Amino acid sequence: MTLRPLIAFAKFAAPKKGSIFVLAADDGGLGEPAKACDPSGTLARAFPVAEFSGKFAGVVEVLAPQGTSLDRLVAVGAGKVAGLDDFDWLKLGGTIAASLRKAAEVAVILDVPGAKIGGRQAANLAAGIILRSYSFDKYKTRKDKDDAEPKKPVKVTIHTADPATAKKAFADEVAVIDGVLLARDLVNEPANTLGPIEFAARAKELEALGVEVEILTEKEMKKLGMGSLLGVAQGSPRGARMAVMQWKGGKAKDAPVAFVGKGVTFDTGGNSMKPASGMEDMKGDMGGAAAVIGLIQALAARKAKANVVGIVGLVENAVDGHAQRPGDIVTSMSGQTIEVLNTDAEGRLVLADALWYCNDRFQPKFMVNLATLTGAIMVALGQHYAGLFSNNDELSDRLTAAGQATQERLWRMPLGSEYDKLIDSKNADMKNIGGRYGGAIIAAQFLQRFVKETPWAHLDIAGTAMGSPPSEINQSWGSGFGVRLLDRLVRDNYEG
Ligand code: BES
Ligand code: MN
Ligand code: ZN
């Protein structure tokens, strides 16, 4: 197991052992606390031959530097420090984590000439170190000799002008990154060990943080009339659940904000079976639900001053003799009937009942749903933006801004009656697929039929929740996309 780095904050000092990381300004300049670690100037002398300029995220290192008892001195380019945003500091942390190697003890000297580095920056850098260090390796029992992991977690001490402020800011950051890591864990976990029931149990664990958690069973959902969700589940022996999480951190009379996740723990496609190639990726078809749980955990852990509801619809889309067939007509909780023309368009069927239930029971200020909903959104946007569909410009703008700030980016897509018409059905109120084109939009139109006039946004995260290209802050298949984004949305707009 890759062990999570232990982070501490301290005043400037020049440690005598271990590895030291220092920041260099964009002209390669080092601050006094950095120079104190390298009295003979060995590191700076290596800059020209390493073509190190101090450019953002550039790295140069000197092993066993002369005149010291250190293992290693590393310079990391910080570029134009005054212009770095929160995400840049996360990335710098990621860059440091990528260069840790087998170090047991690490000091990071957060100082460059001519710029102030505050507590928030230090906290973000520390968060970047942890996010980048994550790997999903709990099932690896054999390790190559050169791959042997250190048995103890690396200790990282961040030296900064104001360690007390940094420590405080980091406590909030830890809540959020633990939410991200939870979401990654859930997305990476295979479907044989994570079905609807096991997933619901993970939601239940949030009670320890003061979250109210109810788990609806199949029987209860049947009584509520959730024929759309239950139709998807009926081909699997693993059952179906809905987890309803409430964090009450705001004023008692304030309507909550609500987040709803697609939690298909595995998507075979059902009778409209998917091709074999790549089907294993469908263990991640609960990425929306994972983000919702991660978010609620983050908000509760940092005691967010907001009332928040999280709802996840948990099913496995499998095939046995009980599985629903193309052409089946189901009745959703809303009373609207749906002709299921393709059993692989199941996410929208799950969300139809989850969204309706959420709106009906909580009358939230808004609903944001997250779902690995369509391959079509990946065709449209690739893997760097999630699709954003909304009936409300203010909510949409706030989400887009939070996306820019966290670099969990969103691109707004259209909705409209011309698209909506494509899911009218001859035999029922609607069908669950439309024509050949605009598949991500058609899926969104379907969802919109279950939200009434409530401000609502749908995030299609099929391209961003899993299998995204490795980044500065994530090397794992599951990204945890949505947790940092929505934490930011709540923090910037709905607290106090
Ligand atoms: N879970 C899939 C969408 C998906 C595909 C997510 C690839 C991540 C990666 C969803 O349930 C699905 O199968 N959608 C179909 C809809 C179609 C049948 C209208 C799709 O996108 O092909
Ligand atoms: Mn599907
Ligand atoms: Zn699916």
Short mmCIF file of C-alpha atoms and ligand atoms in Angstrom, two decimals:
data_model
loop_
_atom_site.label_atom_id
_atom_site.label_comp_id
_atom_site.label_asym_id
_atom_site.label_seq_id
_atom_site.Cartn_x
_atom_site.Cartn_y
_atom_site.Cartn_z
CA MET A 1 0.00 0.00 0.00
CA THR A 2 1.12 3.46 -0.75
CA LEU A 3 0.86 5.10 2.60
CA ARG A 4 -0.56 8.56 2.86
CA PRO A 5 2.12 11.17 3.62
CA LEU A 6 2.02 12.67 7.10
CA ILE A 7 1.96 16.44 6.90
CA ALA A 8 3.20 18.88 9.52
CA PHE A 9 3.85 22.63 9.45
CA ALA A 10 6.80 24.39 11.06
CA LYS A 11 8.68 27.67 11.16
CA PHE A 12 11.68 28.05 8.89
CA ALA A 13 14.69 25.97 9.85
CA ALA A 14 17.49 24.21 8.02
CA PRO A 15 17.01 20.47 8.66
CA LYS A 16 20.19 18.43 8.82
CA LYS A 17 18.89 15.16 7.40
CA GLY A 18 16.47 13.74 4.88
CA SER A 19 15.39 15.43 1.65
CA ILE A 20 14.76 19.12 1.33
CA PHE A 21 12.57 20.70 -1.33
CA VAL A 22 12.95 24.41 -1.92
CA LEU A 23 11.03 26.71 -4.25
CA ALA A 24 12.80 28.78 -6.85
CA ALA A 25 11.37 31.99 -8.29
CA ASP A 26 10.95 32.39 -12.04
CA ASP A 27 14.47 33.82 -12.35
CA GLY A 28 15.89 30.83 -10.46
CA GLY A 29 16.29 32.91 -7.28
CA LEU A 30 16.25 31.17 -3.92
CA GLY A 31 15.14 32.75 -0.65
CA GLU A 32 17.26 33.03 2.46
CA PRO A 33 15.64 30.04 4.28
CA ALA A 34 16.40 27.92 1.22
CA LYS A 35 19.99 29.11 0.97
CA ALA A 36 20.48 28.29 4.65
CA CYS A 37 19.88 24.64 3.81
CA ASP A 38 22.68 24.68 1.26
CA PRO A 39 25.52 26.80 2.63
CA SER A 40 27.92 25.79 -0.13
CA GLY A 41 25.47 26.73 -2.89
CA THR A 42 25.66 23.29 -4.52
CA LEU A 43 22.07 23.31 -5.68
CA ALA A 44 22.15 26.68 -7.43
CA ARG A 45 25.37 25.66 -9.14
CA ALA A 46 23.48 22.77 -10.78
CA PHE A 47 20.83 25.04 -12.32
CA PRO A 48 22.57 25.96 -15.61
CA VAL A 49 23.66 22.44 -16.57
CA ALA A 50 20.18 21.11 -15.70
CA GLU A 51 18.66 23.93 -17.76
CA PHE A 52 16.62 24.82 -14.70
CA SER A 53 15.18 28.30 -14.86
CA GLY A 54 12.65 28.34 -12.03
CA LYS A 55 9.85 27.87 -14.54
CA PHE A 56 6.64 26.58 -12.94
CA ALA A 57 6.89 22.90 -11.90
CA GLY A 58 10.41 22.43 -13.24
CA VAL A 59 12.56 20.22 -10.99
CA VAL A 60 16.29 19.81 -10.39
CA GLU A 61 17.93 17.79 -7.66
CA VAL A 62 21.32 17.22 -6.12
CA LEU A 63 22.00 13.99 -4.25
CA ALA A 64 24.07 13.91 -1.08
CA PRO A 65 24.95 17.61 -1.42
CA GLN A 66 28.46 18.54 -0.51
CA GLY A 67 29.09 19.97 2.97
CA THR A 68 25.77 18.68 4.35
CA SER A 69 24.46 15.44 5.84
CA LEU A 70 21.33 15.62 3.69
CA ASP A 71 20.21 12.87 1.32
CA ARG A 72 19.00 15.25 -1.29
CA LEU A 73 18.26 18.85 -2.15
CA VAL A 74 15.57 19.53 -4.69
CA ALA A 75 14.57 22.80 -6.27
CA VAL A 76 11.06 23.14 -7.65
CA GLY A 77 10.27 26.02 -9.96
CA ALA A 78 7.42 28.16 -8.67
CA GLY A 79 7.26 30.47 -11.68
CA LYS A 80 5.62 33.84 -11.04
CA VAL A 81 4.60 33.18 -7.46
CA ALA A 82 2.30 36.17 -7.02
CA GLY A 83 0.10 34.94 -9.86
CA LEU A 84 -0.39 31.35 -8.67
CA ASP A 85 -3.95 30.30 -7.90
CA ASP A 86 -5.24 27.56 -5.58
CA PHE A 87 -4.96 24.92 -8.25
CA ASP A 88 -1.39 25.92 -9.12
CA TRP A 89 -0.46 25.31 -5.48
CA LEU A 90 -2.12 21.90 -5.62
CA LYS A 91 -0.08 21.18 -8.75
CA LEU A 92 3.15 22.24 -7.05
CA GLY A 93 2.31 19.82 -4.24
CA GLY A 94 1.72 17.15 -6.88
CA THR A 95 5.08 17.91 -8.46
CA ILE A 96 6.79 17.47 -5.10
CA ALA A 97 4.94 14.21 -4.43
CA ALA A 98 6.04 12.90 -7.82
CA SER A 99 9.67 13.47 -6.82
CA LEU A 100 9.51 11.98 -3.32
CA ARG A 101 10.96 8.61 -4.36
CA LYS A 102 11.76 6.55 -1.26
CA ALA A 103 12.35 9.48 1.06
CA ALA A 104 11.30 8.91 4.65
CA GLU A 105 11.69 12.46 5.86
CA VAL A 106 11.08 15.50 3.77
CA ALA A 107 11.16 19.21 4.42
CA VAL A 108 9.57 21.70 2.06
CA ILE A 109 10.84 25.26 2.39
CA LEU A 110 8.02 27.55 1.27
CA ASP A 111 9.79 30.76 0.53
CA VAL A 112 10.88 32.67 -2.54
CA PRO A 113 12.44 36.11 -2.77
CA GLY A 114 10.01 38.97 -3.27
CA ALA A 115 6.72 37.13 -2.70
CA LYS A 116 4.53 36.26 0.25
CA ILE A 117 3.35 32.67 0.60
CA GLY A 118 0.40 32.43 2.97
CA GLY A 119 -1.32 29.68 4.93
CA ARG A 120 -3.86 28.93 2.23
CA GLN A 121 -1.10 28.38 -0.30
CA ALA A 122 0.77 26.10 2.10
CA ALA A 123 -2.41 24.12 2.78
CA ASN A 124 -3.10 23.69 -0.93
CA LEU A 125 0.44 22.52 -1.55
CA ALA A 126 0.07 19.95 1.22
CA ALA A 127 -3.25 18.80 -0.25
CA GLY A 128 -1.58 18.36 -3.64
CA ILE A 129 1.05 16.13 -2.06
CA ILE A 130 -1.63 13.83 -0.63
CA LEU A 131 -3.81 13.77 -3.75
CA ARG A 132 -0.88 12.88 -5.98
CA SER A 133 0.38 10.18 -3.59
CA TYR A 134 -2.86 8.21 -3.77
CA SER A 135 -2.82 4.86 -5.51
CA PHE A 136 -5.33 2.04 -5.54
CA ASP A 137 -3.22 -0.99 -4.70
CA LYS A 138 -5.07 -2.73 -1.89
CA TYR A 139 -5.40 -5.90 -3.98
CA LYS A 140 -1.72 -6.17 -4.87
CA THR A 141 -0.17 -8.81 -2.65
CA ARG A 142 3.04 -9.37 -4.56
CA LYS A 143 5.62 -6.65 -4.80
CA ASP A 144 8.78 -6.66 -6.85
CA LYS A 145 11.92 -6.17 -4.78
CA ASP A 146 12.68 -2.75 -6.26
CA ASP A 147 9.08 -1.86 -5.84
CA ALA A 148 9.10 -2.49 -2.10
CA GLU A 149 7.24 0.35 -0.47
CA PRO A 150 8.53 1.95 2.67
CA LYS A 151 6.70 0.51 5.65
CA LYS A 152 6.25 3.89 7.22
CA PRO A 153 4.52 6.85 5.63
CA VAL A 154 6.76 9.66 4.49
CA LYS A 155 6.87 12.57 6.91
CA VAL A 156 6.57 15.91 5.16
CA THR A 157 7.23 19.05 7.17
CA ILE A 158 6.25 22.24 5.43
CA HIS A 159 8.31 25.19 6.59
CA THR A 160 6.43 28.41 6.25
CA ALA A 161 6.27 31.94 7.65
CA ASP A 162 2.96 31.30 9.44
CA PRO A 163 2.59 27.62 10.33
CA ALA A 164 -0.42 28.20 12.62
CA THR A 165 -2.52 29.71 9.82
CA ALA A 166 -1.40 27.00 7.42
CA LYS A 167 -2.39 24.30 9.86
CA LYS A 168 -5.85 25.77 10.24
CA ALA A 169 -6.38 26.08 6.50
CA PHE A 170 -5.09 22.55 6.02
CA ALA A 171 -7.69 21.10 8.42
CA ASP A 172 -10.41 22.25 5.98
CA GLU A 173 -8.41 20.99 3.02
CA VAL A 174 -8.04 17.56 4.60
CA ALA A 175 -11.81 17.26 4.83
CA VAL A 176 -12.10 17.90 1.12
CA ILE A 177 -9.25 15.68 -0.03
CA ASP A 178 -10.51 12.83 2.15
CA GLY A 179 -13.79 13.22 0.27
CA VAL A 180 -11.92 13.04 -3.03
CA LEU A 181 -10.01 9.96 -1.93
CA LEU A 182 -13.22 8.26 -0.78
CA ALA A 183 -14.75 8.90 -4.20
CA ARG A 184 -11.63 7.53 -5.93
CA ASP A 185 -11.67 4.43 -3.73
CA LEU A 186 -15.30 3.74 -4.58
CA VAL A 187 -14.80 4.23 -8.31
CA ASN A 188 -11.71 2.01 -8.35
CA GLU A 189 -13.29 -0.77 -6.29
CA PRO A 190 -14.47 -3.70 -8.41
CA ALA A 191 -18.14 -4.59 -8.62
CA ASN A 192 -17.78 -8.02 -6.99
CA THR A 193 -16.97 -6.32 -3.71
CA LEU A 194 -19.01 -3.15 -4.20
CA GLY A 195 -22.65 -3.71 -5.06
CA PRO A 196 -25.66 -1.61 -4.05
CA ILE A 197 -25.77 -3.03 -0.54
CA GLU A 198 -22.07 -2.55 0.14
CA PHE A 199 -22.23 0.95 -1.30
CA ALA A 200 -25.16 1.82 0.96
CA ALA A 201 -23.14 0.59 3.93
CA ARG A 202 -20.40 3.06 2.99
CA ALA A 203 -22.99 5.84 3.01
CA LYS A 204 -24.19 4.71 6.43
CA GLU A 205 -20.67 5.21 7.78
CA LEU A 206 -21.10 8.96 7.39
CA GLU A 207 -23.28 8.89 10.50
CA ALA A 208 -20.02 8.99 12.46
CA LEU A 209 -19.59 12.57 11.20
CA GLY A 210 -23.07 13.66 12.19
CA VAL A 211 -24.75 13.04 8.84
CA GLU A 212 -28.30 11.63 9.00
CA VAL A 213 -28.39 8.62 6.71
CA GLU A 214 -31.44 6.63 5.65
CA ILE A 215 -31.19 3.60 3.43
CA LEU A 216 -34.31 2.83 1.41
CA THR A 217 -34.72 -0.84 0.61
CA GLU A 218 -36.39 -2.30 -2.46
CA LYS A 219 -39.58 -2.80 -0.52
CA GLU A 220 -39.69 0.84 0.51
CA MET A 221 -38.89 2.03 -2.99
CA LYS A 222 -41.61 -0.17 -4.36
CA LYS A 223 -44.07 1.42 -1.97
CA LEU A 224 -42.96 4.85 -3.15
CA GLY A 225 -43.64 3.79 -6.73
CA MET A 226 -40.05 3.88 -8.04
CA GLY A 227 -40.77 1.54 -10.94
CA SER A 228 -38.19 3.20 -13.15
CA LEU A 229 -35.23 2.57 -10.82
CA LEU A 230 -36.43 -0.86 -9.79
CA GLY A 231 -36.85 -1.95 -13.40
CA VAL A 232 -33.10 -1.52 -13.88
CA ALA A 233 -32.30 -3.50 -10.73
CA GLN A 234 -34.55 -6.46 -11.42
CA GLY A 235 -32.01 -8.41 -13.49
CA SER A 236 -29.50 -8.56 -10.64
CA PRO A 237 -29.48 -10.63 -7.46
CA ARG A 238 -27.57 -7.85 -5.68
CA GLY A 239 -30.62 -5.79 -4.73
CA ALA A 240 -31.22 -2.06 -4.96
CA ARG A 241 -30.88 0.72 -2.41
CA MET A 242 -31.27 4.44 -2.18
CA ALA A 243 -29.10 6.28 0.31
CA VAL A 244 -30.47 9.58 1.60
CA MET A 245 -27.91 11.67 3.44
CA GLN A 246 -28.66 14.91 5.24
CA TRP A 247 -26.09 17.33 6.58
CA LYS A 248 -27.75 20.03 8.64
CA GLY A 249 -25.07 22.65 9.10
CA GLY A 250 -27.23 25.66 8.18
CA LYS A 251 -30.20 27.45 9.73
CA ALA A 252 -33.10 25.14 10.56
CA LYS A 253 -35.55 26.97 8.31
CA ASP A 254 -33.26 27.13 5.26
CA ALA A 255 -34.22 24.88 2.34
CA PRO A 256 -31.37 22.50 1.58
CA VAL A 257 -29.27 22.29 -1.54
CA ALA A 258 -29.34 18.81 -3.05
CA PHE A 259 -26.92 16.54 -4.89
CA VAL A 260 -28.09 13.38 -6.60
CA GLY A 261 -25.81 10.65 -7.94
CA LYS A 262 -26.10 7.80 -10.41
CA GLY A 263 -24.89 4.71 -8.59
CA VAL A 264 -24.90 1.87 -11.08
CA THR A 265 -22.36 -0.38 -9.39
CA PHE A 266 -21.92 -2.28 -12.64
CA ASP A 267 -23.45 -1.67 -16.05
CA THR A 268 -23.52 -4.70 -18.35
CA GLY A 269 -26.09 -2.93 -20.49
CA GLY A 270 -28.70 -5.49 -19.47
CA ASN A 271 -30.47 -7.28 -22.31
CA SER A 272 -29.19 -4.54 -24.65
CA MET A 273 -25.79 -5.93 -23.66
CA LYS A 274 -22.60 -3.95 -24.06
CA PRO A 275 -19.74 -5.37 -26.14
CA ALA A 276 -17.09 -7.28 -24.14
CA SER A 277 -14.27 -4.89 -24.96
CA GLY A 278 -13.92 -2.28 -22.24
CA MET A 279 -16.90 -3.50 -20.26
CA GLU A 280 -14.72 -3.71 -17.15
CA ASP A 281 -14.80 0.08 -17.03
CA MET A 282 -18.44 -0.13 -16.06
CA LYS A 283 -17.40 -0.84 -12.47
CA GLY A 284 -17.01 2.94 -12.42
CA ASP A 285 -20.60 3.62 -13.43
CA MET A 286 -21.26 4.80 -9.91
CA GLY A 287 -18.88 7.77 -10.26
CA GLY A 288 -21.76 10.19 -9.72
CA ALA A 289 -22.81 8.49 -6.50
CA ALA A 290 -19.18 8.32 -5.37
CA ALA A 291 -18.82 12.07 -5.86
CA VAL A 292 -22.01 12.71 -3.85
CA ILE A 293 -20.83 10.59 -0.91
CA GLY A 294 -17.36 12.13 -1.08
CA LEU A 295 -18.91 15.59 -1.09
CA ILE A 296 -21.21 14.96 1.86
CA GLN A 297 -18.31 13.51 3.81
CA ALA A 298 -16.21 16.58 3.00
CA LEU A 299 -18.94 19.03 3.99
CA ALA A 300 -19.65 17.21 7.24
CA ALA A 301 -15.97 16.84 8.11
CA ARG A 302 -15.37 20.55 7.69
CA LYS A 303 -18.71 21.37 9.33
CA ALA A 304 -20.01 23.38 6.41
CA LYS A 305 -22.60 26.00 7.37
CA ALA A 306 -25.22 24.78 4.95
CA ASN A 307 -28.10 22.35 4.78
CA VAL A 308 -27.23 19.72 2.22
CA VAL A 309 -29.02 16.64 0.97
CA GLY A 310 -27.21 13.86 -0.88
CA ILE A 311 -29.15 11.10 -2.60
CA VAL A 312 -27.71 8.16 -4.50
CA GLY A 313 -29.66 5.58 -6.49
CA LEU A 314 -27.84 2.25 -6.19
CA VAL A 315 -28.46 -0.63 -8.58
CA GLU A 316 -26.59 -3.15 -10.66
CA ASN A 317 -27.60 -3.30 -14.32
CA ALA A 318 -27.21 -7.04 -14.90
CA VAL A 319 -28.95 -9.76 -16.86
CA ASP A 320 -30.77 -12.81 -15.66
CA GLY A 321 -34.17 -14.21 -16.51
CA HIS A 322 -35.81 -11.43 -14.54
CA ALA A 323 -34.03 -8.61 -16.35
CA GLN A 324 -36.18 -6.04 -18.11
CA ARG A 325 -36.54 -6.32 -21.85
CA PRO A 326 -36.44 -3.70 -24.61
CA GLY A 327 -40.01 -2.57 -25.07
CA ASP A 328 -41.00 -2.95 -21.43
CA ILE A 329 -43.02 -0.05 -20.06
CA VAL A 330 -42.39 1.05 -16.48
CA THR A 331 -44.13 3.62 -14.27
CA SER A 332 -41.88 6.07 -12.49
CA MET A 333 -42.55 7.62 -9.08
CA SER A 334 -43.72 10.77 -10.88
CA GLY A 335 -46.53 8.73 -12.44
CA GLN A 336 -45.04 9.22 -15.92
CA THR A 337 -44.62 6.03 -17.92
CA ILE A 338 -41.41 5.12 -19.75
CA GLU A 339 -40.92 2.76 -22.65
CA VAL A 340 -37.53 1.16 -22.14
CA LEU A 341 -36.27 0.77 -25.70
CA ASN A 342 -32.67 0.21 -24.66
CA THR A 343 -31.83 -1.35 -21.31
CA ASP A 344 -28.35 0.17 -21.54
CA ALA A 345 -29.80 3.67 -21.17
CA GLU A 346 -30.33 2.80 -17.51
CA GLY A 347 -28.71 5.70 -15.68
CA ARG A 348 -31.52 8.08 -16.62
CA LEU A 349 -34.05 5.52 -15.37
CA VAL A 350 -32.35 5.44 -11.98
CA LEU A 351 -32.05 9.22 -11.80
CA ALA A 352 -35.67 9.78 -12.86
CA ASP A 353 -36.89 8.36 -9.56
CA ALA A 354 -34.02 9.71 -7.47
CA LEU A 355 -34.55 13.28 -8.74
CA TRP A 356 -38.32 13.09 -8.35
CA TYR A 357 -38.03 11.75 -4.81
CA CYS A 358 -35.48 14.41 -3.89
CA ASN A 359 -37.62 17.26 -5.21
CA ASP A 360 -40.82 15.89 -3.75
CA ARG A 361 -39.49 15.27 -0.26
CA PHE A 362 -37.05 18.13 0.25
CA GLN A 363 -38.15 21.00 -2.04
CA PRO A 364 -34.49 21.94 -2.32
CA LYS A 365 -33.10 25.32 -3.36
CA PHE A 366 -31.58 23.49 -6.30
CA MET A 367 -30.65 20.00 -7.42
CA VAL A 368 -27.37 19.09 -9.07
CA ASN A 369 -27.11 15.54 -10.33
CA LEU A 370 -23.90 13.79 -11.35
CA ALA A 371 -23.82 10.78 -13.62
CA THR A 372 -21.54 8.80 -15.87
CA LEU A 373 -24.48 9.01 -18.21
CA THR A 374 -23.43 8.85 -21.85
CA GLY A 375 -20.61 7.85 -24.15
CA ALA A 376 -21.84 10.73 -26.30
CA ILE A 377 -20.54 13.36 -23.85
CA MET A 378 -17.06 11.88 -24.31
CA VAL A 379 -17.42 12.20 -28.08
CA ALA A 380 -18.45 15.82 -27.62
CA LEU A 381 -16.05 17.03 -24.92
CA GLY A 382 -13.31 14.43 -24.52
CA GLN A 383 -11.98 13.83 -21.05
CA HIS A 384 -11.13 17.33 -19.87
CA TYR A 385 -14.55 18.88 -19.41
CA ALA A 386 -17.74 17.42 -18.01
CA GLY A 387 -21.01 18.31 -19.71
CA LEU A 388 -23.24 20.80 -17.89
CA PHE A 389 -26.94 20.97 -18.64
CA SER A 390 -29.17 23.33 -16.70
CA ASN A 391 -32.52 25.05 -16.60
CA ASN A 392 -31.06 27.92 -14.59
CA ASP A 393 -28.41 30.44 -15.65
CA GLU A 394 -27.39 31.48 -12.16
CA LEU A 395 -26.77 27.93 -11.01
CA SER A 396 -25.02 27.18 -14.26
CA ASP A 397 -22.72 30.21 -13.94
CA ARG A 398 -21.87 29.37 -10.34
CA LEU A 399 -21.02 25.80 -11.30
CA THR A 400 -18.89 26.98 -14.20
CA ALA A 401 -16.99 29.37 -11.92
CA ALA A 402 -16.42 26.63 -9.34
CA GLY A 403 -15.18 24.44 -12.19
CA GLN A 404 -12.64 27.02 -13.27
CA ALA A 405 -11.43 27.54 -9.69
CA THR A 406 -10.94 23.84 -9.02
CA GLN A 407 -10.00 22.86 -12.58
CA GLU A 408 -12.82 20.35 -12.54
CA ARG A 409 -14.09 22.08 -15.61
CA LEU A 410 -17.62 22.17 -17.01
CA TRP A 411 -18.87 23.06 -20.46
CA ARG A 412 -22.49 24.08 -20.83
CA MET A 413 -24.52 22.20 -23.42
CA PRO A 414 -27.94 23.12 -24.80
CA LEU A 415 -31.41 21.98 -23.83
CA GLY A 416 -34.55 22.69 -25.85
CA SER A 417 -37.97 21.54 -26.88
CA GLU A 418 -36.69 20.30 -30.26
CA TYR A 419 -34.55 17.79 -28.40
CA ASP A 420 -37.22 17.01 -25.84
CA LYS A 421 -39.64 15.97 -28.54
CA LEU A 422 -37.24 13.22 -29.62
CA ILE A 423 -38.12 11.15 -26.56
CA ASP A 424 -41.88 11.23 -27.04
CA SER A 425 -43.12 7.65 -27.37
CA LYS A 426 -45.99 6.06 -29.26
CA ASN A 427 -46.72 3.64 -26.46
CA ALA A 428 -45.94 5.54 -23.26
CA ASP A 429 -45.30 9.09 -22.00
CA MET A 430 -41.70 8.87 -23.13
CA LYS A 431 -39.02 6.48 -24.30
CA ASN A 432 -35.57 6.21 -22.81
CA ILE A 433 -33.59 6.80 -26.02
CA GLY A 434 -33.89 9.30 -28.87
CA GLY A 435 -32.39 9.34 -32.33
CA ARG A 436 -28.86 8.86 -33.52
CA TYR A 437 -27.51 12.34 -32.77
CA GLY A 438 -27.07 14.45 -29.65
CA GLY A 439 -27.15 11.51 -27.25
CA ALA A 440 -25.89 13.46 -24.24
CA ILE A 441 -28.51 16.17 -24.77
CA ILE A 442 -31.30 13.63 -25.19
CA ALA A 443 -30.32 12.01 -21.89
CA ALA A 444 -30.43 15.43 -20.22
CA GLN A 445 -33.88 16.15 -21.70
CA PHE A 446 -35.07 12.89 -20.22
CA LEU A 447 -33.85 13.92 -16.75
CA GLN A 448 -35.45 17.33 -17.08
CA ARG A 449 -38.86 15.70 -17.25
CA PHE A 450 -38.39 14.76 -13.58
CA VAL A 451 -37.33 18.09 -12.05
CA LYS A 452 -40.34 20.38 -12.57
CA GLU A 453 -39.38 24.09 -12.15
CA THR A 454 -36.72 23.53 -9.49
CA PRO A 455 -33.35 25.01 -10.45
CA TRP A 456 -31.41 22.01 -11.64
CA ALA A 457 -28.15 21.07 -13.28
CA HIS A 458 -27.02 17.75 -14.68
CA LEU A 459 -23.30 17.01 -14.89
CA ASP A 460 -22.45 14.24 -17.33
CA ILE A 461 -19.13 13.00 -15.93
CA ALA A 462 -18.69 9.90 -18.11
CA GLY A 463 -15.44 11.33 -19.49
CA THR A 464 -14.01 12.80 -16.30
CA ALA A 465 -14.88 10.44 -13.43
CA MET A 466 -12.74 7.55 -14.61
CA GLY A 467 -9.98 6.68 -17.00
CA SER A 468 -8.92 10.30 -17.23
CA PRO A 469 -5.36 10.94 -18.30
CA PRO A 470 -2.95 11.02 -15.33
CA SER A 471 -2.55 14.56 -14.02
CA GLU A 472 -0.38 16.48 -11.56
CA ILE A 473 -2.79 15.62 -8.77
CA ASN A 474 -4.14 12.24 -9.80
CA GLN A 475 -2.48 9.11 -11.10
CA SER A 476 -5.32 6.72 -10.42
CA TRP A 477 -8.08 5.48 -12.73
CA GLY A 478 -10.83 6.95 -10.59
CA SER A 479 -10.43 10.72 -10.32
CA GLY A 480 -12.93 11.68 -7.63
CA PHE A 481 -14.23 14.31 -10.06
CA GLY A 482 -16.97 16.50 -8.59
CA VAL A 483 -15.98 16.57 -4.93
CA ARG A 484 -13.66 19.57 -5.08
CA LEU A 485 -15.97 21.24 -7.60
CA LEU A 486 -19.13 21.00 -5.51
CA ASP A 487 -17.38 21.72 -2.23
CA ARG A 488 -16.30 24.95 -3.88
CA LEU A 489 -19.81 25.65 -5.16
CA VAL A 490 -21.22 25.31 -1.65
CA ARG A 491 -18.36 27.18 0.02
CA ASP A 492 -18.50 30.16 -2.34
CA ASN A 493 -22.29 30.57 -2.57
CA TYR A 494 -24.30 28.80 0.10
CA GLU A 495 -22.57 29.17 3.45
CA GLY A 496 -23.65 31.96 5.76
N1 BES B 1 -22.77 4.03 -18.28
C1 BES B 1 -23.03 4.25 -19.65
C2 BES B 1 -22.31 5.47 -20.21
C3 BES B 1 -20.81 5.40 -20.22
C4 BES B 1 -20.13 4.91 -21.32
C5 BES B 1 -20.09 5.85 -19.15
C6 BES B 1 -18.76 4.86 -21.33
C7 BES B 1 -18.70 5.83 -19.16
C8 BES B 1 -18.04 5.32 -20.25
C9 BES B 1 -24.53 4.44 -19.88
O1 BES B 1 -25.35 3.72 -19.03
C10 BES B 1 -24.82 3.96 -21.26
O2 BES B 1 -24.69 2.80 -21.50
N2 BES B 1 -25.21 4.89 -22.15
C11 BES B 1 -25.49 4.56 -23.49
C12 BES B 1 -26.79 5.23 -23.86
C13 BES B 1 -27.36 4.75 -25.17
C14 BES B 1 -27.82 3.32 -25.06
C15 BES B 1 -28.50 5.66 -25.55
C16 BES B 1 -24.34 5.07 -24.34
O3 BES B 1 -23.81 6.14 -24.04
O4 BES B 1 -23.96 4.39 -25.27
MN MN B 2 -25.71 1.78 -19.73
ZN ZN B 3 -24.57 3.27 -17.19
#
